[in-house]
Structure formats: C-alpha cells, structure tokens
Tab-separated table of C-alpha atoms in Angstrom:
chain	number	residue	atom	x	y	z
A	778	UNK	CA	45.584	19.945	-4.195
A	779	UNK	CA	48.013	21.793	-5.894
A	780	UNK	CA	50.571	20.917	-3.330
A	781	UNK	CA	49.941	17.336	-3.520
A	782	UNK	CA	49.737	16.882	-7.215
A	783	UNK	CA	53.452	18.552	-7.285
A	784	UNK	CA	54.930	15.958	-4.727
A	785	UNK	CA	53.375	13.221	-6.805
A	786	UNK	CA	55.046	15.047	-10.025
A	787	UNK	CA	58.381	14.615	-8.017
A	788	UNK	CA	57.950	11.475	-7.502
A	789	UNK	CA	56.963	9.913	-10.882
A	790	UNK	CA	60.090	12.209	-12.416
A	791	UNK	CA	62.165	10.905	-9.792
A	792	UNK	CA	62.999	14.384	-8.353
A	793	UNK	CA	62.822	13.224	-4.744
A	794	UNK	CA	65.940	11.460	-2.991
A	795	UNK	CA	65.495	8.273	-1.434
A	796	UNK	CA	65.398	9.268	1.850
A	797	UNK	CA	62.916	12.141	1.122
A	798	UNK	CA	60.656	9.246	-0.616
A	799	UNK	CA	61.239	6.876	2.607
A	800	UNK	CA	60.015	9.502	4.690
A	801	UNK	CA	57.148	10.560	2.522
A	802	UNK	CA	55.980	6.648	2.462
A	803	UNK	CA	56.260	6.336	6.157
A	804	UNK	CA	54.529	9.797	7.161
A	805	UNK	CA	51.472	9.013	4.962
A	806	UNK	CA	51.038	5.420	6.365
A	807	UNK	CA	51.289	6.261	9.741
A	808	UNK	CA	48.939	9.356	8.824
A	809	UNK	CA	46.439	6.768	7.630
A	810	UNK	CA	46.917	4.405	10.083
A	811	UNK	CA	46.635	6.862	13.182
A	812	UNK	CA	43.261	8.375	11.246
A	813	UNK	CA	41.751	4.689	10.945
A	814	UNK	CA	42.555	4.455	14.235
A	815	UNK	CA	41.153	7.434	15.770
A	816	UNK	CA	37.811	7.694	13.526
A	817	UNK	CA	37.976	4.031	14.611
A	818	UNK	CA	37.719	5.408	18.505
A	819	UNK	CA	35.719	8.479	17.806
A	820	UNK	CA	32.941	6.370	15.972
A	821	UNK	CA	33.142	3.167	17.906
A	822	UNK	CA	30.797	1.196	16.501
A	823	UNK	CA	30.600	-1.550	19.371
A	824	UNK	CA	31.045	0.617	22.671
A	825	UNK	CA	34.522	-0.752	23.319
A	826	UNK	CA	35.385	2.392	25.038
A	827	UNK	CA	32.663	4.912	25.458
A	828	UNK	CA	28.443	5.020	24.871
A	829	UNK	CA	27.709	6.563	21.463
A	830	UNK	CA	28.426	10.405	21.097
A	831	UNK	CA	26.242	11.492	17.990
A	832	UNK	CA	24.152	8.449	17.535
A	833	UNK	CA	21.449	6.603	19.193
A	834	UNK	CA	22.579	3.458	21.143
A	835	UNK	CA	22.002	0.741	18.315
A	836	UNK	CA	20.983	-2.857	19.401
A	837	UNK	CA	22.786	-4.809	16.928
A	838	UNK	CA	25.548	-6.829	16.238
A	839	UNK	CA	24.738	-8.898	19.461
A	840	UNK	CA	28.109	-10.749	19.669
A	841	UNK	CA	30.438	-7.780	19.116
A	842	UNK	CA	28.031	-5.000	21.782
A	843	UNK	CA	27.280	-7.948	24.230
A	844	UNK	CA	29.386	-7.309	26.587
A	845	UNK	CA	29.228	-3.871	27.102
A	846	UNK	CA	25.689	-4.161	27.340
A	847	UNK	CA	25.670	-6.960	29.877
A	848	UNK	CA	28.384	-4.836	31.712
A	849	UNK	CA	26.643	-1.204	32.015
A	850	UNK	CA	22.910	-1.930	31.995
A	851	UNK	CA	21.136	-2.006	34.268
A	852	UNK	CA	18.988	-5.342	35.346
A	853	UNK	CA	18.014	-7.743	37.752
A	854	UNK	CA	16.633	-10.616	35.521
A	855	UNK	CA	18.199	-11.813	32.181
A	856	UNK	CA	16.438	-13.664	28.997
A	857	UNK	CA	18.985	-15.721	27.516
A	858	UNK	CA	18.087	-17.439	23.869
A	859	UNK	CA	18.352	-17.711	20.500
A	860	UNK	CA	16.827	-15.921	18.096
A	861	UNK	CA	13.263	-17.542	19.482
A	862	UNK	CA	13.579	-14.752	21.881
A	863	UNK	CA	13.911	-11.868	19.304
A	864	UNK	CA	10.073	-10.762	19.673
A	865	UNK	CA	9.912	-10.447	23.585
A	866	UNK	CA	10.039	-6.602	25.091
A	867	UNK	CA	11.512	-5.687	27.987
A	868	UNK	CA	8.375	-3.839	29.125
A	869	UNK	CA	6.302	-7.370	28.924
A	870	UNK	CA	8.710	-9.082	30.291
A	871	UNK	CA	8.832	-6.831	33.161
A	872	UNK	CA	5.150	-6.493	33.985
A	873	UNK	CA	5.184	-10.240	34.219
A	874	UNK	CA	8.186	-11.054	36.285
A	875	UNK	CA	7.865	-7.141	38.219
A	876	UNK	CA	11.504	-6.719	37.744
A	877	UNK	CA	14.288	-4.738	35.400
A	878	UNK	CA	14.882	-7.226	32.682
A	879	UNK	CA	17.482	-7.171	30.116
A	880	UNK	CA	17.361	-9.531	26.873
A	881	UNK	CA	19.890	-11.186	24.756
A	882	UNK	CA	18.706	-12.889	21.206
A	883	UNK	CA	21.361	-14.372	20.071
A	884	UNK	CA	20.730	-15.949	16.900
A	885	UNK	CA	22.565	-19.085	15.383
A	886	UNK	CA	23.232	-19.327	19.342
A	887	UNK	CA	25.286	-22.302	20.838
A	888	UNK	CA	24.851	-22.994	24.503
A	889	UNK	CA	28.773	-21.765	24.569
A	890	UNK	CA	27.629	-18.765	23.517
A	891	UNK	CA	24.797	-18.072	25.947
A	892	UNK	CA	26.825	-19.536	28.787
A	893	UNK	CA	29.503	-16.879	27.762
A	894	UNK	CA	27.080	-14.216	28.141
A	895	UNK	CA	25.526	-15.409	31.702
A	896	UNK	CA	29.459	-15.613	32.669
A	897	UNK	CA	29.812	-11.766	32.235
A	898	UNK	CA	26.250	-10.789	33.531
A	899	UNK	CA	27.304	-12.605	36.720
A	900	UNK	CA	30.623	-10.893	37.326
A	901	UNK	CA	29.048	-7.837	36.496
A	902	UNK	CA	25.843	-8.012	38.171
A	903	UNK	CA	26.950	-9.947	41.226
A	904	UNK	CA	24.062	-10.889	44.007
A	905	UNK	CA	21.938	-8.039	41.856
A	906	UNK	CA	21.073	-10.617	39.463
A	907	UNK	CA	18.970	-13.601	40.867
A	908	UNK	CA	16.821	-14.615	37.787
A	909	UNK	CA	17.706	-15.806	34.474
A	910	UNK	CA	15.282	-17.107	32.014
A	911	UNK	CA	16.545	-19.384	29.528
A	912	UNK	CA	15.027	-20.365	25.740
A	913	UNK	CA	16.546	-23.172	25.030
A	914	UNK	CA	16.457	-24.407	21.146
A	915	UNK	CA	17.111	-28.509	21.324
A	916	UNK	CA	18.596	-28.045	17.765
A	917	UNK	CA	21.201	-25.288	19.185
A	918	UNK	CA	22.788	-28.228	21.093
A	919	UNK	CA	23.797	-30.135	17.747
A	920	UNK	CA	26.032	-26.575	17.153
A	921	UNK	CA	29.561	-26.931	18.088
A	922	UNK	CA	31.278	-23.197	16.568
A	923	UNK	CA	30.360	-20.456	19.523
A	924	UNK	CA	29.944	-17.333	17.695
A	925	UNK	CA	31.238	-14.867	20.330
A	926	UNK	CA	34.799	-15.958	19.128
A	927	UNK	CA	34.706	-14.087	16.061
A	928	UNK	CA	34.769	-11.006	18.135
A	929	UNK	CA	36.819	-12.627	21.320
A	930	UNK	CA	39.337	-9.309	22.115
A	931	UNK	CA	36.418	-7.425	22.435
A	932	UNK	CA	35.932	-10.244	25.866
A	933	UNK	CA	38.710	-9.518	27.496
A	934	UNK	CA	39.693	-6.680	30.321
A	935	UNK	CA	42.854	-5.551	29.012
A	936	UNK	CA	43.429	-3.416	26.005
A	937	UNK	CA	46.790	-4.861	25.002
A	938	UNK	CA	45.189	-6.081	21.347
A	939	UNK	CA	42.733	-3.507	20.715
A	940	UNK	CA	44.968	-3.228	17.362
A	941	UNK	CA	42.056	-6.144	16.291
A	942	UNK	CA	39.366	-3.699	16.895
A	943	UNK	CA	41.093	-0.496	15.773
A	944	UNK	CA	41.616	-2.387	12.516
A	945	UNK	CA	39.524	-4.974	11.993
A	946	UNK	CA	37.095	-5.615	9.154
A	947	UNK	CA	33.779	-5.596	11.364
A	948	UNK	CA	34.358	-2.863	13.460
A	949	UNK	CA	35.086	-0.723	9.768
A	950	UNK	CA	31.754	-2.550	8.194
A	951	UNK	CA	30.019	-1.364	11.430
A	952	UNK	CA	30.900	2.027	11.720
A	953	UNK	CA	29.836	2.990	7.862
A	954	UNK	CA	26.692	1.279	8.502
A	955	UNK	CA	26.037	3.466	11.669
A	956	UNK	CA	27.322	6.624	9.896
A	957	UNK	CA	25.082	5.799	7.223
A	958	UNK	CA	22.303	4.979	9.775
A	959	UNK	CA	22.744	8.512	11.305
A	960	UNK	CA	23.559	10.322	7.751
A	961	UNK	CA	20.262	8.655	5.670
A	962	UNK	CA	17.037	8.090	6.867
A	963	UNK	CA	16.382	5.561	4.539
A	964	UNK	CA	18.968	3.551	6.697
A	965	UNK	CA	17.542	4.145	9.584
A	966	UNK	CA	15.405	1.160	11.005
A	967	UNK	CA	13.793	1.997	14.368
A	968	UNK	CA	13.252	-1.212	16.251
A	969	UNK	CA	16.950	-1.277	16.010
A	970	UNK	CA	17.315	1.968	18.598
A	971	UNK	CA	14.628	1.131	20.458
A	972	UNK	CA	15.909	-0.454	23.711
A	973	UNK	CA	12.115	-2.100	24.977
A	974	UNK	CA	12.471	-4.249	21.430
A	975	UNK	CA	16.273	-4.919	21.900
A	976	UNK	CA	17.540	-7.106	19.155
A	977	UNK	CA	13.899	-8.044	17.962
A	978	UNK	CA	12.931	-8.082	14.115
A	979	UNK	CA	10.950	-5.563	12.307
A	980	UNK	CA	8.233	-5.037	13.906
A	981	UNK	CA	6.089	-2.700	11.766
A	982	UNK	CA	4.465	-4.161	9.022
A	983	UNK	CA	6.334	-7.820	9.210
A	984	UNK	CA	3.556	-10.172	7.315
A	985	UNK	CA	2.677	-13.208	9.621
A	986	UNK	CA	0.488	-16.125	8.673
A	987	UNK	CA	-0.314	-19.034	6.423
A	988	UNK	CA	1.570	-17.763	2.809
A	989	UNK	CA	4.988	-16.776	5.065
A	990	UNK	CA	5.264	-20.207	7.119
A	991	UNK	CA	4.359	-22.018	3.621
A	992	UNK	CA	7.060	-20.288	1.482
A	993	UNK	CA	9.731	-20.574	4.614
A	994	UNK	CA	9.110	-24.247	4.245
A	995	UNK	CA	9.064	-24.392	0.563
A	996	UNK	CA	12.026	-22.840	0.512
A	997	UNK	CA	13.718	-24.978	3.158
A	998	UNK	CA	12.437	-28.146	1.627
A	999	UNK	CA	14.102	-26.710	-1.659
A	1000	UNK	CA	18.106	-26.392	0.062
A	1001	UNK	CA	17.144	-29.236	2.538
A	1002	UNK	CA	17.936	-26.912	5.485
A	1003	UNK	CA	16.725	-27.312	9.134
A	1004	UNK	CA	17.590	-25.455	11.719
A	1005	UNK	CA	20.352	-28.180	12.523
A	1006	UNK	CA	20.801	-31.806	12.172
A	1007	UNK	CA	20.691	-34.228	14.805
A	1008	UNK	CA	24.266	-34.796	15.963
A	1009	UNK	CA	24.650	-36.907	19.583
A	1010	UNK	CA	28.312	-36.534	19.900
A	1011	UNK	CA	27.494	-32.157	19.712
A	1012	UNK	CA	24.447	-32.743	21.891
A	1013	UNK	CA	26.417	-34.781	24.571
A	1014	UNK	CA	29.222	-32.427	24.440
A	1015	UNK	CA	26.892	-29.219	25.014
A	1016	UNK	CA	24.602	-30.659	27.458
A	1017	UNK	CA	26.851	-31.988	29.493
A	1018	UNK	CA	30.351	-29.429	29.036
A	1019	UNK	CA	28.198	-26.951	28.929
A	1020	UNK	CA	24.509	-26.124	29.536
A	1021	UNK	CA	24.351	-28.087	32.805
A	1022	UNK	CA	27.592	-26.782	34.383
A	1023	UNK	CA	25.948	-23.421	34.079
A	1024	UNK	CA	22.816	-24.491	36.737
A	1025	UNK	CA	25.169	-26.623	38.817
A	1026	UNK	CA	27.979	-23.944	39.330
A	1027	UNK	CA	25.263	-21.142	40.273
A	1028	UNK	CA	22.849	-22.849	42.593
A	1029	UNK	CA	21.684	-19.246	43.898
A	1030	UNK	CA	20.525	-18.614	40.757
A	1031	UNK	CA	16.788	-18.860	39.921
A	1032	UNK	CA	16.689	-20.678	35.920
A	1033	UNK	CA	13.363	-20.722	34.249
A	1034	UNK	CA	14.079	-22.989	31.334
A	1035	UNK	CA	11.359	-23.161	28.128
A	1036	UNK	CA	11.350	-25.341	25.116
A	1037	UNK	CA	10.167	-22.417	22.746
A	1038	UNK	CA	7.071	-23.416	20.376
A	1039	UNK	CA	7.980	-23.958	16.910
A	1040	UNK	CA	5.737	-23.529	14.402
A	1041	UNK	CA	4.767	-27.368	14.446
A	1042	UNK	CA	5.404	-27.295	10.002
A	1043	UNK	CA	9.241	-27.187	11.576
A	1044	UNK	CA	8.579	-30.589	13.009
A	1045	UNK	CA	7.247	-31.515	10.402
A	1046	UNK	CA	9.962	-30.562	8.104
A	1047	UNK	CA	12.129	-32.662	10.264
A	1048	UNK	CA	9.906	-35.942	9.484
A	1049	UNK	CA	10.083	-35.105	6.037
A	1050	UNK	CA	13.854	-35.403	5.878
A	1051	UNK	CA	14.226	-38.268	8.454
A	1052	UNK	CA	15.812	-35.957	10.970
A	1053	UNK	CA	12.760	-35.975	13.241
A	1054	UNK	CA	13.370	-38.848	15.633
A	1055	UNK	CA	16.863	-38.020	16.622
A	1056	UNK	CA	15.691	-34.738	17.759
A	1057	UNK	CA	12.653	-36.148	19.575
A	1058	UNK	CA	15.036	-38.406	21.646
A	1059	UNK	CA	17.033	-34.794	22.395
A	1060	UNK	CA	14.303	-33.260	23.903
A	1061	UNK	CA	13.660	-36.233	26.443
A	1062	UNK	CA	17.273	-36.328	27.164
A	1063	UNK	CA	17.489	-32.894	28.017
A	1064	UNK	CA	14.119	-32.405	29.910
A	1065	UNK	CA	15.252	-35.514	31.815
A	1066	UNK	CA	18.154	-33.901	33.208
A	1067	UNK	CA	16.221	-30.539	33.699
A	1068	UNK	CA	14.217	-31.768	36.316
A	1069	UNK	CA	16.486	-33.065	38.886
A	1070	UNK	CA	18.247	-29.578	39.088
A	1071	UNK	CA	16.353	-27.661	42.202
A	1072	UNK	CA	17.187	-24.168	40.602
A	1073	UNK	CA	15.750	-25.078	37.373
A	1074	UNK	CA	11.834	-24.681	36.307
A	1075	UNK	CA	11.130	-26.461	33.405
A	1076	UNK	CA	8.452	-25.492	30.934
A	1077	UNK	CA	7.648	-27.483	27.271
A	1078	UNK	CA	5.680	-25.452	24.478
A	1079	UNK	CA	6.663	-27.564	21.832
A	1080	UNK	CA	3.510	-29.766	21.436
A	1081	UNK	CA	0.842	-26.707	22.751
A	1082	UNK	CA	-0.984	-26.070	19.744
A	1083	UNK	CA	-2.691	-22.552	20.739
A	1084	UNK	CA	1.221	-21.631	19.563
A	1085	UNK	CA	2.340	-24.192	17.185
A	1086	UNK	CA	-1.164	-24.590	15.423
A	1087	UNK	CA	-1.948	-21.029	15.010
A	1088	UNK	CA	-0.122	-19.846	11.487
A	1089	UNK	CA	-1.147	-16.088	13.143
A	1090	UNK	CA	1.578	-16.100	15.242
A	1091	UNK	CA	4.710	-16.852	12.727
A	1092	UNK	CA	6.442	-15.490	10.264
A	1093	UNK	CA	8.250	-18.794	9.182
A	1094	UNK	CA	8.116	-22.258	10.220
A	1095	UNK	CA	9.835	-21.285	13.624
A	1096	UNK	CA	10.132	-17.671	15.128
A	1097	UNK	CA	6.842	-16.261	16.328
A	1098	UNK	CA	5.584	-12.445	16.799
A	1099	UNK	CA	5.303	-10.221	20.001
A	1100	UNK	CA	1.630	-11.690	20.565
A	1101	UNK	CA	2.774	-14.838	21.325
A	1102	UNK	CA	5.420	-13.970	23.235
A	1103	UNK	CA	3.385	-12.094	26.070
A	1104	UNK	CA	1.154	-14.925	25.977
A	1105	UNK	CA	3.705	-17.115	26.549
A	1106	UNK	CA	5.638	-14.970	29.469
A	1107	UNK	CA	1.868	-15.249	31.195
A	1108	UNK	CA	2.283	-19.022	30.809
A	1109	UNK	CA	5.770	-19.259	32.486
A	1110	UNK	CA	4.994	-16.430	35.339
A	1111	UNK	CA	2.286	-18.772	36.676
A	1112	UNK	CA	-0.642	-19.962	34.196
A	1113	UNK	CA	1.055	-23.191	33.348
A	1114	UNK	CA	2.308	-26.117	34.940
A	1115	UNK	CA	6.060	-27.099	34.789
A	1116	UNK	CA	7.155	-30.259	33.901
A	1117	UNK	CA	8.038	-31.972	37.082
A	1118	UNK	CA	8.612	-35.554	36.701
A	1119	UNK	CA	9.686	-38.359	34.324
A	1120	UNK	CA	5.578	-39.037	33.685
A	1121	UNK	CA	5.082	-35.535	32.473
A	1122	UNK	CA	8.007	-35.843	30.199
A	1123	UNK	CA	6.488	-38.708	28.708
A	1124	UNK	CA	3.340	-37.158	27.814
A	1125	UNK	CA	5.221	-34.174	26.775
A	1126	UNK	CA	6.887	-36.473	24.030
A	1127	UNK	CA	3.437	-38.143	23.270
A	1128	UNK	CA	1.782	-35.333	22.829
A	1129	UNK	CA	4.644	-33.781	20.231
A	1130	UNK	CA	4.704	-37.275	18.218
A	1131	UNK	CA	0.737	-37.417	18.290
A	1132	UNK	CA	0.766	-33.759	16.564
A	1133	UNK	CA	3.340	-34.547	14.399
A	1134	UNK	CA	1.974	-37.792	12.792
A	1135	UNK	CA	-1.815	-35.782	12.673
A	1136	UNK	CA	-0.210	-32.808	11.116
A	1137	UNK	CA	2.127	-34.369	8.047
A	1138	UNK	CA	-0.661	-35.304	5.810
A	1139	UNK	CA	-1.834	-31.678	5.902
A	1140	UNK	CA	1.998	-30.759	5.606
A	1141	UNK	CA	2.626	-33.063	2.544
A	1142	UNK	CA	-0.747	-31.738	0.901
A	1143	UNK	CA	0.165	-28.155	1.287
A	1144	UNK	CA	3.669	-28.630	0.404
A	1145	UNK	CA	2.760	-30.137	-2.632
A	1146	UNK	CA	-0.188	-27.785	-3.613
A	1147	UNK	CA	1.990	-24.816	-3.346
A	1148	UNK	CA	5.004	-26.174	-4.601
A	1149	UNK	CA	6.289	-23.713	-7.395
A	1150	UNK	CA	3.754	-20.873	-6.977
C-alpha cells in the first residue's frame, strides 16, 4: 500500500514523465483486463470451457449452459418445452419412458429456441437419440424474439470471439452469483444443483392452490398480461418456418407432442380480454397439421379437467407442480388416447369452449369477490 499510494503521489504532483505515465496506464489496464479475463476462465460461470472446479454443477441460466449440457450429458430421450415443463424429474420421466432422459425448460421459449436446442442434441447425440418429447405452449407461437441469441457466441465451435464471454455483462453477473452461491448459504437454493429437478422451481415449500391461482390472475387482470397475444402473422411464421420443419427434416425421430394443461382460469383470462378466440383457432390449426406427420404423437390436455379443474395442482393460472406432471407422463406413456383424426380435434375444441363458457361465471364471481384483498 505504501508503494502504491507513492506512485499515485507522483502522479497527482506530476513527478512522473510522460512516458513513465503511458506505461503505468497501459500495464494496469492490461493487468485488469488479463485478471477479468482469467477469473473469467477460472470461474466460468456457463461451462464454456471446462465442468465446474469448486462448485456444484448449477442448472440455471438455461440459454447461456444449454449447450454444453446438451453436448456432454448423457441421454437418449429429450423433453423439450417451455417453462410448462419446469416441474418434471428426470427420474419420473425415466421410469415412464425406461430410458436416460435429459430436460430443457426453457421459459419465455419460442419454437426458434427449442428447435435450436434439438439442432445441437442431434449433432451431438447422433442415432443415440431417438425420442424427443415436445410441450408445446400455442401462445409460444405468437413469440417472434428467440432468446438463445442473447448468448449466440456461446453457439458456435470456434473460439475466435470468446472476448464476448470473457467480458461480457452476464457471464460477470453469473459468476458473483455462483461465488456467492458457493461463499453464503443463504444463497444457496438446492433444486438449483440438483440434476433429477433440472431447471424446475422451488420445490420445497412452494404454496399451490386456490389463493395462488386467484392472486396470479388478479394480478394479471391488473397489467392486462397473458402469456401472449394472438398474433397470426407470428403463428404462421413459427408453425410453418419453424416447428414443422423440425418433424419433417428428422423423420427417424420419434416426437411425442402435448398441449400442456393450463390452469383453465388462464383461458379464462383470455375470454376476459377478448384474446380467447384467436387462440382457440391456434390450437386447431396446429393440431391439424400434427396429425398428418407419421413421427408425431399428438396428445391435448388443455380441456381435461382432472388438471385444469383441480386448483391443487398450480401455483398460478398456468404452471402446475411435480404431481401433475407424473400423472401426466402416465397419460402420454400409454393411459391416454392420442388425437388421431380431424373428428377428435373437433371434440378436443368443443370440449375446451364448453369448459370455458361453464367456468367464466365462476371466474368473473371470484375475480370480483377477491378483487383488492
């Protein structure tokens, strides 16, 4: 200290030559770049170059740590989704399909973004990967800005601009959140190292029922937010650019598509703000083209009411808890029929408007009783 605070003495009293100062400004920023750089690589917060050293492997951040993890684990069946698919383990998952799963819950997820992710499991899983099971949210298809681009260098083979990651403002936010993870155990939250609950929620002591899917949809109604708003010139673009390429190109790959089940107050919610009917017309759309690809299984949840009735099972208006999700990975290993033909997509969509115009007066009379408390 006493060495530095006579350099800086030098330099406010002008003691130093130029050239002396010069090279005093350049060593100290390329000391500071160099050590941003390096704690940057020792740390490395999203597995760009190595597995974690002194940490636990952290399942976070899904856009920036997808690839490695879709690179270097090891699986034979994939679960692809949005964050609808947070609350499914790997161990359920595997006792019901009998193989080595890996999940991905990518929430805010456009179908670019899950098609990006199937791209790198299938160059790095090859014939090794034959299954992929696929949640597909109808309002994910009105979403046009992938999210994987915020973090594209980290996408790409070559190292040549790294500089991005060495210096970039999520890989620094990162790495003091997992040095703070590993320093305090206040920070440390362990669904988030756990890999059977990969990219789930909290899972101990999360309140489900009745009071959290009310407030969610108080407090939706209050910012008029749903999940996204009908948009046909997104949903054309998506289903046809880019969800249905992704069964056509890979024919030797087994899809299991679902429609995931909403709470059925989300539906509602759309009624309420007039946004309902474009979705509705989605959700044929889509199903209709499901069903004439022959590596596609197509399953609809969206009007079962053991799921979308049951408040038990949510935590909002739309993602449900790990009961639900084993139930439902029963359902799609065998219990329930697919959708197979143009018929059963019209009673699918009879069956969703039916519960819908049942359930709004005991939406509007619950919205309104709780309104403000």
């Amino acid at each position: 200290m006493k060495k530095i605070r006579e350099i800086f003495r030098k330099i406010f009293l002008a003691e130093l030559s130029c050239r002396r100062w010069c090279i005093l400004v350049v060593s100290l920023s390329l000391g500071i770049v160099l050590g941003a750089a390096l704690l940057a690589v020792v740390v490395d917060p999203h597995y760009r170059y190595h597995e974690p050293w002194f940490y636990d492997k952290v399942y976070y951040e899904l856009y920036a740590t997808a690839p490695n993890i879709l690179q270097h684990e090891n699986y034979d069946l994939l679960m692809l989704g949005t964050s609808m698919t947070r609350n499914f383990f790997l161990e359920d998952i595997a006792k019901s399909f009998r193989c080595k799963p890996l999940k991905l819950a990518a929430s805010g997820g456009t179908p670019e973004d899950l098609r990006k992710f199937f791209e790198i499991a299938r160059a790095a899983r090859g014939r090794k990967l034959d299954r992929v099971i696929l949640s597909l949210d109808i309002y994910s298809l009105n979403k046009t800005q992938p999210h994987w681009k915020e973090f594209e260098y980290l996408y790409r083979d070559d190292h040549l601009e790294d500089y991005r990651y060495l210096f970039s403002r999520q890989t620094f936010s990162s790495m003091i959140y997992l040095i703070k993870r590993k320093t305090s155990p206040k920070k440390q939250r362990p669904h988030q190292s756990d890999r059977n609950r990969m990219f789930a929620t909290e899972y101990n002591g999360k309140p489900y029922g009745f009071a959290e899917v009310i407030a969610d949809a108080l407090a939706n109604e209050e910012l008029h937010h749903t999940q996204a708003p009908y948009d046909p010139e997104a949903h054309l673009k998506n289903l046809y650019g880019k969800l249905l390429p992704m069964f056509d190109d890979n024919p030797d790959i087994t899809f299991t598509v679902y429609l995931p089940p909403y709470h059925i107050y989300t539906w509602c919610q759309s009624e309420f703000f007039h946004e309902a009917e474009g979705l509705l017309k989605q959700r044929v759309m889509v199903l209709n083209e499901l069903i004439k690809r022959h590596n596609v299984t197509v399953y609809d949840f969206q009007s079962d009411r053991r799921y979308v009735s049951n408040f038990d099972h949510y935590a909002d208006v739309q993602h449900f808890g790990n009961p639900a999700a084993k139930e439902l990975l029963q359902d799609i290993s065998g219990r329930k029929a697919p959708l197979k033909s143009s018929a059963d997509i019209i009673a699918a969509d009879k069956a969703l408007r039916e519960l819908i115009r049942d359930t709004m007066p005991e939406f509007r009379r619950n919205m309104e009783q709780y309104r403000g408390k």
